Coordinates of C-alpha atoms and ligand atoms in Angstrom, one line a residue:
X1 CA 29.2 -22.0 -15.3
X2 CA 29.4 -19.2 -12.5
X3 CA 26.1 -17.9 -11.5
X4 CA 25.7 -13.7 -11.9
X5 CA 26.2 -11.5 -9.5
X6 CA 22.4 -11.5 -7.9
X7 CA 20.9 -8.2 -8.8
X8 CA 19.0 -6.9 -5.2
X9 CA 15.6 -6.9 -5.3
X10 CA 15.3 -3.6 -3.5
X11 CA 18.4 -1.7 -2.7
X12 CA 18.1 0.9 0.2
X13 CA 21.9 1.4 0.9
X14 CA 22.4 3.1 -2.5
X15 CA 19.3 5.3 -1.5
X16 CA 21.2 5.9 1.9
X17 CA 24.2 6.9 0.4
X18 CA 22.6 9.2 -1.8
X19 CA 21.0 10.9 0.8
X20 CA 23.8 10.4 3.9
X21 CA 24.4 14.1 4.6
X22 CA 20.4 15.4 5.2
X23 CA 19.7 12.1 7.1
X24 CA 22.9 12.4 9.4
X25 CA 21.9 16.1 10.3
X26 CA 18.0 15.2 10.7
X27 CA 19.3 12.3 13.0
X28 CA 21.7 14.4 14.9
X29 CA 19.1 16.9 15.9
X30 CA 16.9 14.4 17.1
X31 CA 19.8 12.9 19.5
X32 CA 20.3 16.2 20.3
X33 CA 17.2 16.8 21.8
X34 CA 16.0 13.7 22.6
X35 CA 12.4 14.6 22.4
X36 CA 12.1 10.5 21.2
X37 CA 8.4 10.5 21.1
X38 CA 6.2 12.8 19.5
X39 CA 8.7 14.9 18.8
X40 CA 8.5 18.7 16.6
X41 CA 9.5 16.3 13.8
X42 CA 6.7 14.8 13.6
X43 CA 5.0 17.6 13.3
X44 CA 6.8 19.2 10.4
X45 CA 6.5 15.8 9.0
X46 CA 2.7 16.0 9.3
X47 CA 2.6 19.3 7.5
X48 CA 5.3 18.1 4.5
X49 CA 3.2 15.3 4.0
X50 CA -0.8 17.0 4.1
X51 CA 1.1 19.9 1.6
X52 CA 2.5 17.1 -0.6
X53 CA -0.4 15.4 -1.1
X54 CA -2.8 17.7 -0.8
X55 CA -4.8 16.5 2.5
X56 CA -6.2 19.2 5.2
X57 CA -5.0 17.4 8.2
X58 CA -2.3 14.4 8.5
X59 CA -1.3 12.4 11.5
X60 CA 1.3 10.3 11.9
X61 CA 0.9 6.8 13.5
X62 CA 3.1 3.5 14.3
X63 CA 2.2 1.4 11.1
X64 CA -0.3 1.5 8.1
X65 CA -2.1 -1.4 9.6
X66 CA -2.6 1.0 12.9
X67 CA -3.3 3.4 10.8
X68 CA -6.5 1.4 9.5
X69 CA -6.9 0.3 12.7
X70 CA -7.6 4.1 14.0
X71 CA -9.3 4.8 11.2
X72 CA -12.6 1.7 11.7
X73 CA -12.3 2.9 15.1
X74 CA -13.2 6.2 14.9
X75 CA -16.2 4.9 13.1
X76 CA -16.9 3.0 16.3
X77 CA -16.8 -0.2 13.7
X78 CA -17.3 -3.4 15.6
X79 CA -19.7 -6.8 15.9
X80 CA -22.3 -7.1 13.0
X81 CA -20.5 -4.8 10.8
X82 CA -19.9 -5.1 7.1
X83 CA -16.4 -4.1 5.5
X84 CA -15.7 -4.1 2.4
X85 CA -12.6 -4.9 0.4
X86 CA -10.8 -6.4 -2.0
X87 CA -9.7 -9.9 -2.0
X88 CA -6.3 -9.5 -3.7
X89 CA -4.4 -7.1 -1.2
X90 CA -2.0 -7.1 1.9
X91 CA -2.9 -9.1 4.8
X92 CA -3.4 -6.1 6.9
X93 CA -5.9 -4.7 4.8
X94 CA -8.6 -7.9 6.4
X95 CA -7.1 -8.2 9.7
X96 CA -8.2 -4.6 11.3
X97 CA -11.6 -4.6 10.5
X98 CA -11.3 -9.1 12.2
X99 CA -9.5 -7.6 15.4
X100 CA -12.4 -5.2 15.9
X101 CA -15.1 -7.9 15.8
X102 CA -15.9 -7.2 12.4
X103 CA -16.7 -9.0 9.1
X104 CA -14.9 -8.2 6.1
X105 CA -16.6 -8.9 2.8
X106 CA -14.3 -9.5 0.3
X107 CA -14.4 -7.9 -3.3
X108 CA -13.3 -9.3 -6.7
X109 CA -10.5 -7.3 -8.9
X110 CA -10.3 -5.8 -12.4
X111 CA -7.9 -8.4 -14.4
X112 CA -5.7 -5.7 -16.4
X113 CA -5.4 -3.2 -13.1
X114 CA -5.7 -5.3 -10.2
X115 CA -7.2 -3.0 -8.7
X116 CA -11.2 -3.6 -6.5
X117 CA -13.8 -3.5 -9.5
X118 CA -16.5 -0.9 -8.3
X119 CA -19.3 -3.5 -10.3
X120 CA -18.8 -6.5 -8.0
X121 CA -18.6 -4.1 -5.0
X122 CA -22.1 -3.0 -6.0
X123 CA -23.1 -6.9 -6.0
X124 CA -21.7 -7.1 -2.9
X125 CA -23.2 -4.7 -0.9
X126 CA -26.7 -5.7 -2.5
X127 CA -25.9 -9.0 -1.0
X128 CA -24.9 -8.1 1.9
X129 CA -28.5 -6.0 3.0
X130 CA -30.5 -9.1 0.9
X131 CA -29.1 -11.6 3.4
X132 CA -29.5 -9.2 6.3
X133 CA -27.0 -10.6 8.9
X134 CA -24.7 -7.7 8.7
X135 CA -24.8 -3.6 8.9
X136 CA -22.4 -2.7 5.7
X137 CA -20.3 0.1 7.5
X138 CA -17.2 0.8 5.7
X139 CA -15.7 0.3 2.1
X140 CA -11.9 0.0 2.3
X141 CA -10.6 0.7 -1.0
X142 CA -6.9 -0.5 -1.8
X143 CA -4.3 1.3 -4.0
X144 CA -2.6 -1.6 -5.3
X145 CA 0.9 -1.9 -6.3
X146 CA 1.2 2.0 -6.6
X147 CA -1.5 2.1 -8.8
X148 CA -4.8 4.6 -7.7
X149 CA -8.0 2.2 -7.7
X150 CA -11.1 4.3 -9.6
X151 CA -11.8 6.2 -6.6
X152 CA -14.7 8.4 -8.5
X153 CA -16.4 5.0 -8.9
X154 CA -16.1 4.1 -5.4
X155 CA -16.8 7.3 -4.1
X156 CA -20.3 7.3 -5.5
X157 CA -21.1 3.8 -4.5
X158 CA -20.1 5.0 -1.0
X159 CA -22.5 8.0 -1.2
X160 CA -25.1 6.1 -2.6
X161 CA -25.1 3.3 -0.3
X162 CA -24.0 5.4 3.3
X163 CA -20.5 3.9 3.8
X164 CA -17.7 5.9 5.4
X165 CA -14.9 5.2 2.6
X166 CA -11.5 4.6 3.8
X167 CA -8.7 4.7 1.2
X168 CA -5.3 1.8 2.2
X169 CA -2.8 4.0 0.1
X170 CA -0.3 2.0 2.1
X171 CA 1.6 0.8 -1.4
X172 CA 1.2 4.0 -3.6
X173 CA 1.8 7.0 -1.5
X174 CA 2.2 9.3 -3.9
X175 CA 0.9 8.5 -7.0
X176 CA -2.4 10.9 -8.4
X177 CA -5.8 10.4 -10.3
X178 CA -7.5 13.1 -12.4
X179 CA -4.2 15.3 -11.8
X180 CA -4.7 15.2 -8.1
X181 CA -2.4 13.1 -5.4
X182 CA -4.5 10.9 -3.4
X183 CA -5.0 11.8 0.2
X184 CA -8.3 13.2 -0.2
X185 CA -10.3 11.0 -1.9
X186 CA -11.9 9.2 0.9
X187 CA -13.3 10.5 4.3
X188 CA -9.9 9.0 5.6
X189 CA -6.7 7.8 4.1
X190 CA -4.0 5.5 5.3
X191 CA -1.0 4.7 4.4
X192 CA 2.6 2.9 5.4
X193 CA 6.0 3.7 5.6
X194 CA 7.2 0.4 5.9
X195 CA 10.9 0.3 4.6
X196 CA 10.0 -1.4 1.4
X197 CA 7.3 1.4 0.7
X198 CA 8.0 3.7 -2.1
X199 CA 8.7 6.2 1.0
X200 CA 9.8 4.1 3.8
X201 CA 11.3 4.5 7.3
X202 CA 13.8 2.8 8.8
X203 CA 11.4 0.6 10.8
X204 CA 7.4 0.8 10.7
X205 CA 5.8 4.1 10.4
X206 CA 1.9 5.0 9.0
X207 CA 0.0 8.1 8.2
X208 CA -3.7 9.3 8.0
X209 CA -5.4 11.8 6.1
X210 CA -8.4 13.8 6.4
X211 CA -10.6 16.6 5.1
X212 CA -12.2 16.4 8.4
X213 CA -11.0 18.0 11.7
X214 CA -12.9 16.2 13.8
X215 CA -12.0 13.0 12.1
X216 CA -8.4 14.2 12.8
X217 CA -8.4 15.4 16.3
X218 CA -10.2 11.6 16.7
X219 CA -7.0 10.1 15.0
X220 CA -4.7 11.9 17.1
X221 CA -6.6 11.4 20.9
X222 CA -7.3 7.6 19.8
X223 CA -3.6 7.2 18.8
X224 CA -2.7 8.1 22.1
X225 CA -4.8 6.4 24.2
X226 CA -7.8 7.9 23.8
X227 CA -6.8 11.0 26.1
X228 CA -8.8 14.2 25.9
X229 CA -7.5 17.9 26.4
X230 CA -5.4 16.6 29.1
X231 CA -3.0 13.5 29.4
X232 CA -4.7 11.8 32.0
X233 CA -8.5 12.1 30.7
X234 CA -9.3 9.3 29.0
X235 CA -12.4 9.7 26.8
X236 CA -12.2 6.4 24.8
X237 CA -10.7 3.0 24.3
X238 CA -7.6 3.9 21.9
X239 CA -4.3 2.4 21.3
X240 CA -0.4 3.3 21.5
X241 CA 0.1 4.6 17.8
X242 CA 2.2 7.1 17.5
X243 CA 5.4 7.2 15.4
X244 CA 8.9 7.6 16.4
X245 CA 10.3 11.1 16.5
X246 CA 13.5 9.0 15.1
X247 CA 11.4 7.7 11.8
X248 CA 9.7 11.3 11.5
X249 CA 13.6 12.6 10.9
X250 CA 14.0 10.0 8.2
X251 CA 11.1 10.7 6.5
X252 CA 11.9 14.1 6.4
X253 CA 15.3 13.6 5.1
X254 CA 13.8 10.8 2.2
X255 CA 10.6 13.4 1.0
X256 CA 13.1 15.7 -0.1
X257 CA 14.4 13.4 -2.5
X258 CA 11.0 11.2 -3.0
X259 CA 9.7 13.4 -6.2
X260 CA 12.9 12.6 -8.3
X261 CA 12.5 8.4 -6.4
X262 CA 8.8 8.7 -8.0
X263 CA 10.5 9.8 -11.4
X264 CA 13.0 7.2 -11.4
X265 CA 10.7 4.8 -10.7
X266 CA 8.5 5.6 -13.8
X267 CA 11.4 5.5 -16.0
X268 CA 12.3 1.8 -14.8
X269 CA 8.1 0.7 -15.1
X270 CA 8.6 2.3 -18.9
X271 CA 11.9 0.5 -19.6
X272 CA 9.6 -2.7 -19.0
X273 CA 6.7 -1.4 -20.8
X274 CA 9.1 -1.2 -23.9
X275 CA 10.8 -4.4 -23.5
X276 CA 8.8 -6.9 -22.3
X277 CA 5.2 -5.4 -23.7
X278 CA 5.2 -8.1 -26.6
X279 CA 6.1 -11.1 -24.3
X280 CA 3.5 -11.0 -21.5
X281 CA 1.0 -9.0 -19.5
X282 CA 2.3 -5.9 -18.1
X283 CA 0.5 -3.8 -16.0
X284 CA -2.1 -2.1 -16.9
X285 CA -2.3 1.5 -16.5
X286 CA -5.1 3.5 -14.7
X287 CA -6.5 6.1 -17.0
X288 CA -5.2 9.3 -16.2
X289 CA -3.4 8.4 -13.4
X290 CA 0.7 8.1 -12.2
X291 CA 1.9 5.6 -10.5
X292 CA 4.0 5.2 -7.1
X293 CA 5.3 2.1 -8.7
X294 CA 5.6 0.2 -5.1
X295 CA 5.2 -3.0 -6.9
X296 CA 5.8 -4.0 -10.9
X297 CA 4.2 -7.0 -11.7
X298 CA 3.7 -8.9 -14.9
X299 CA 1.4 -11.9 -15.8
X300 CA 2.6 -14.9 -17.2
X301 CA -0.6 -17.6 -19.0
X302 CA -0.4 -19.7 -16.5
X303 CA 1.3 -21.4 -12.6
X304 CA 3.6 -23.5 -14.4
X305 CA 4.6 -21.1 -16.6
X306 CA 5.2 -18.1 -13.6
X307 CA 7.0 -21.6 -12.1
X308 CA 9.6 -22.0 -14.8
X309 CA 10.2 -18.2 -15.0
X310 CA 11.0 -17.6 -11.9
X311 CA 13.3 -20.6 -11.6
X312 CA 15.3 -19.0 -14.8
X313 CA 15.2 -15.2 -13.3
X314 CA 16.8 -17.1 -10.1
X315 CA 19.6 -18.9 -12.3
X316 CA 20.4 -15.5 -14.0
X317 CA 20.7 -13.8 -10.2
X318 CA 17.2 -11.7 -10.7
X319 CA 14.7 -11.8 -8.2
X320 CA 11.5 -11.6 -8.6
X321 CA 8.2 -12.5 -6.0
X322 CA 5.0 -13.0 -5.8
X323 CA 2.8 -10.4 -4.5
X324 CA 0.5 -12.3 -3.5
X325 CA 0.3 -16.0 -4.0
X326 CA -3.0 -16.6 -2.2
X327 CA -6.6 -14.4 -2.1
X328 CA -7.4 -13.3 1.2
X329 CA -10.4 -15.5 1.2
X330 CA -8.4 -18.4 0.5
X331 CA -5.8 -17.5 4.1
X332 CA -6.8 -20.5 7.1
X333 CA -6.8 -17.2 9.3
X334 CA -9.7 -15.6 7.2
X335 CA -11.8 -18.2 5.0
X336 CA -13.6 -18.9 7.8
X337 CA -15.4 -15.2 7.6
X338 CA -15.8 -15.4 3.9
X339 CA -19.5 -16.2 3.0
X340 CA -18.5 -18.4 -0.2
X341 CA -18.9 -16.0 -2.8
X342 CA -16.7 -17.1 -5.9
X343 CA -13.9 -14.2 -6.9
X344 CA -12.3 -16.0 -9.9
X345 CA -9.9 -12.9 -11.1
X346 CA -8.7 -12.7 -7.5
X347 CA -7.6 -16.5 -7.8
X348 CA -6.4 -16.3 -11.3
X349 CA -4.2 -13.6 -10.9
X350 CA -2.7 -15.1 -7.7
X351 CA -1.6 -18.2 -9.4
X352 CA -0.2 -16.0 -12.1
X353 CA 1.5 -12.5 -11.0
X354 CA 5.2 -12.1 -10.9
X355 CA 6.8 -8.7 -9.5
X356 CA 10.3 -7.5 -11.0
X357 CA 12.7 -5.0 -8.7
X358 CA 11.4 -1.7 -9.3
X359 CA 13.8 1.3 -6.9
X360 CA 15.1 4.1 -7.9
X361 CA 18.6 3.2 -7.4
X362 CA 17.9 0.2 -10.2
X363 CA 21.2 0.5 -12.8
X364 CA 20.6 0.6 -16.5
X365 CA 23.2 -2.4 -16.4
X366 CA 20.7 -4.2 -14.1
X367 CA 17.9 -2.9 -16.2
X368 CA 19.1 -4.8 -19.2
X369 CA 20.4 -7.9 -17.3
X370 CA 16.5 -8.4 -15.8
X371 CA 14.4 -7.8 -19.4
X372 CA 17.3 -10.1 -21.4
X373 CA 16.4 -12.7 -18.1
X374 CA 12.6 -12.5 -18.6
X375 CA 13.0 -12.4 -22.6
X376 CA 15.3 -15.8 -21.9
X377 CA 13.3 -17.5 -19.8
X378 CA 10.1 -17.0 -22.5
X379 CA 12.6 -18.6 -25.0
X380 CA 12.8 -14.9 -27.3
Ligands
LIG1 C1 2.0 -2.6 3.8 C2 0.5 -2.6 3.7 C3 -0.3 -2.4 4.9 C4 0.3 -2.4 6.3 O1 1.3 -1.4 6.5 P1 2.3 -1.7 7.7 O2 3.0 -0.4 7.9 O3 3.2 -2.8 7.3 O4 1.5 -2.0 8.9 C5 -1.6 -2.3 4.7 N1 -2.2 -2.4 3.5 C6 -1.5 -2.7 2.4 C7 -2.2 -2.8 1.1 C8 -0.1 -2.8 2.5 O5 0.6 -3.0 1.4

């Protein structure tokens, strides 16, 4: 028996071909005049991207994880500070607020959304000022998967308890809560535009967001080495974080298109919905919410079970993964800074998640090759 063609797990040459023409001429200009850093792309970019979503100020930086970076340190977070965040998220997500000298405190998940569950970050924080080691600073709240996590909920724990709120919308720029796109909901946003992002660049890119002018003109001098009105004052400790005027062009060319990508990518999540609702656990939906769709995983009962799956998809040429097979309390690099505290969802799901391709360049054809896969593999 001849194995299928293998069906690409993402597929960004289709979405270059469909959008060769605008990227050539954005590219050209940029070669043209060679203005390679900070750029007047990126600051048209800047102003596509606070008018898409809604911010008052956006800056661009050299990766979502700098963009969290610049974010705790414009909060001057460091030693004997508190941050909060879920367990079940991105590595990058624990490692800023660890490079600054910080603690994070990790925070279980709701089972059906994945997403941080406002209740145990309550506990938490209670916790935290009981045992009186640590200052709780910051709450970083993660978008997971494309997904927006109950930011309303958060919001008002944040207010109640005096935490700056910082929002990692590095998977699900792009998707909205309450009929609003997030980029506003916390006192600063980040996200990515890693090339597997639902808008990525063609090598690392990141973004804040702010109501806050202050907070922005922070974001810009720290990205830049903390300079002050002119180049060579410096005023703080900052970093080198600015993005490439070369990425800025292909962003520009790929948000022209990205409302229809969004689309697409809802139409494939609903394909799944249909066809594999009655097998296993699909994602739940956020209450009034859309998704980004970055990620589309499933739950299957149990490790063995994900196991044999997988195994099948792989025999029928589908690929799946597994985002993310360990908590972040659980990594050798962070368990060290976790205080113990059991988060049983964030383990569970680990040992059972499976992501399918979501793009929007995925065929109908493929479509029905990857649900008639899954349905095979669960014996239907
Ligand atoms: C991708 C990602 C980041 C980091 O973004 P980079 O651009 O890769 O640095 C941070 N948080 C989450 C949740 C992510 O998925």
């Amino acid at each position: 028996m001849t194995t299928p063609d293998p069906i690409p797990f993402l597929d960004l040459k289709a979405q270059q071909a469909r959008i060769a023409p605008e990227l050539r001429r954005r590219l050209d200009a940029v070669l043209a005049h060679c203005q390679f850093v900070l750029g007047p792309e990126v600051a048209e970019l800047e102003a596509a991207l606070a008018g898409f979503c809604g911010a008052a100020h956006c800056v661009a930086v050299s990766s979502g994880t700098d963009a969290l970076q610049i974010a705790l340190m414009a909060e001057g977070i460091g030693p004997g500070d508190a941050v909060f965040l879920p367990a079940f998220t991105y590595t990058a997500t624990a490692e800023v607020p660890l490079v600054l000298g910080a603690t994070p405190v990790f925070v279980d998940v709701d089972p059906r959304t994945f997403q941080i569950d406002p209740a145990h970050l309550a506990q938490r924080i209670a916790a935290v000022r009981a045992a009186g080691r640590l200052r709780p600073r910051v709450l970083i709240g993660v978008d997971l998967f494309g997904q927006p996590a109950d930011w309303p909920a958060l919001a008002a724990i944040a207010r109640r308890e005096d935490l700056v709120t910082v929002d990692d919308l590095a998977q699900s720029f792009g998707c909205s809560l309450h009929g609003r796109m997030l980029g506003a909901a916390a006192d600063a946003t980040a996200t990515s535009f890693f090339p597997s992002k639902p808008l990525g660049a063609y090598g690392d890119g990141g973004a804040l967001f702010t109501e806050s002018a202050d907070r922005a003109a922070l974001f810009r001098s720290l990205r830049t080495h903390g300079e002050g009105t002119t180049r060579y004052e410096v005023l703080r400790t900052g970093m080198n974080g600015r993005l490439d005027t070369l990425q800025a062009a292909v962003l520009l060319a790929k948000l022209a298109v990205f409302p229809e990508e969004l689309a697409a990518r809802e139409r494939v999540a609903q394909v799944y919905d249909r066809h594999l609702g009655n097998l296993l656990e699909i994602p739940a939906r956020v209450a009034d919410s859309t998704s980004a769709w970055a990620i589309y995983s499933v739950l299957l009962p149990d490790a063995a079970t994900r196991a044999h799956v997988q195994e099948s998809l792989r025999a029928a040429g589908v690929p799946s993964a597994i985002y993310y097979p360990r908590p972040l309390h659980r990594q050798p690099a962070y368990r060290d800074a976790h205080d113990g505290t059991a988060l049983p969802v964030s383990e569970s799901i680990s040992e059972r998640i499976l992501a399918l391709p979501i793009h929007p360049d995925l065929s109908e054809h493929a479509l029905s090759r990857i649900c008639a896969a899954v349905q095979e593999a669960l014996g239907r």
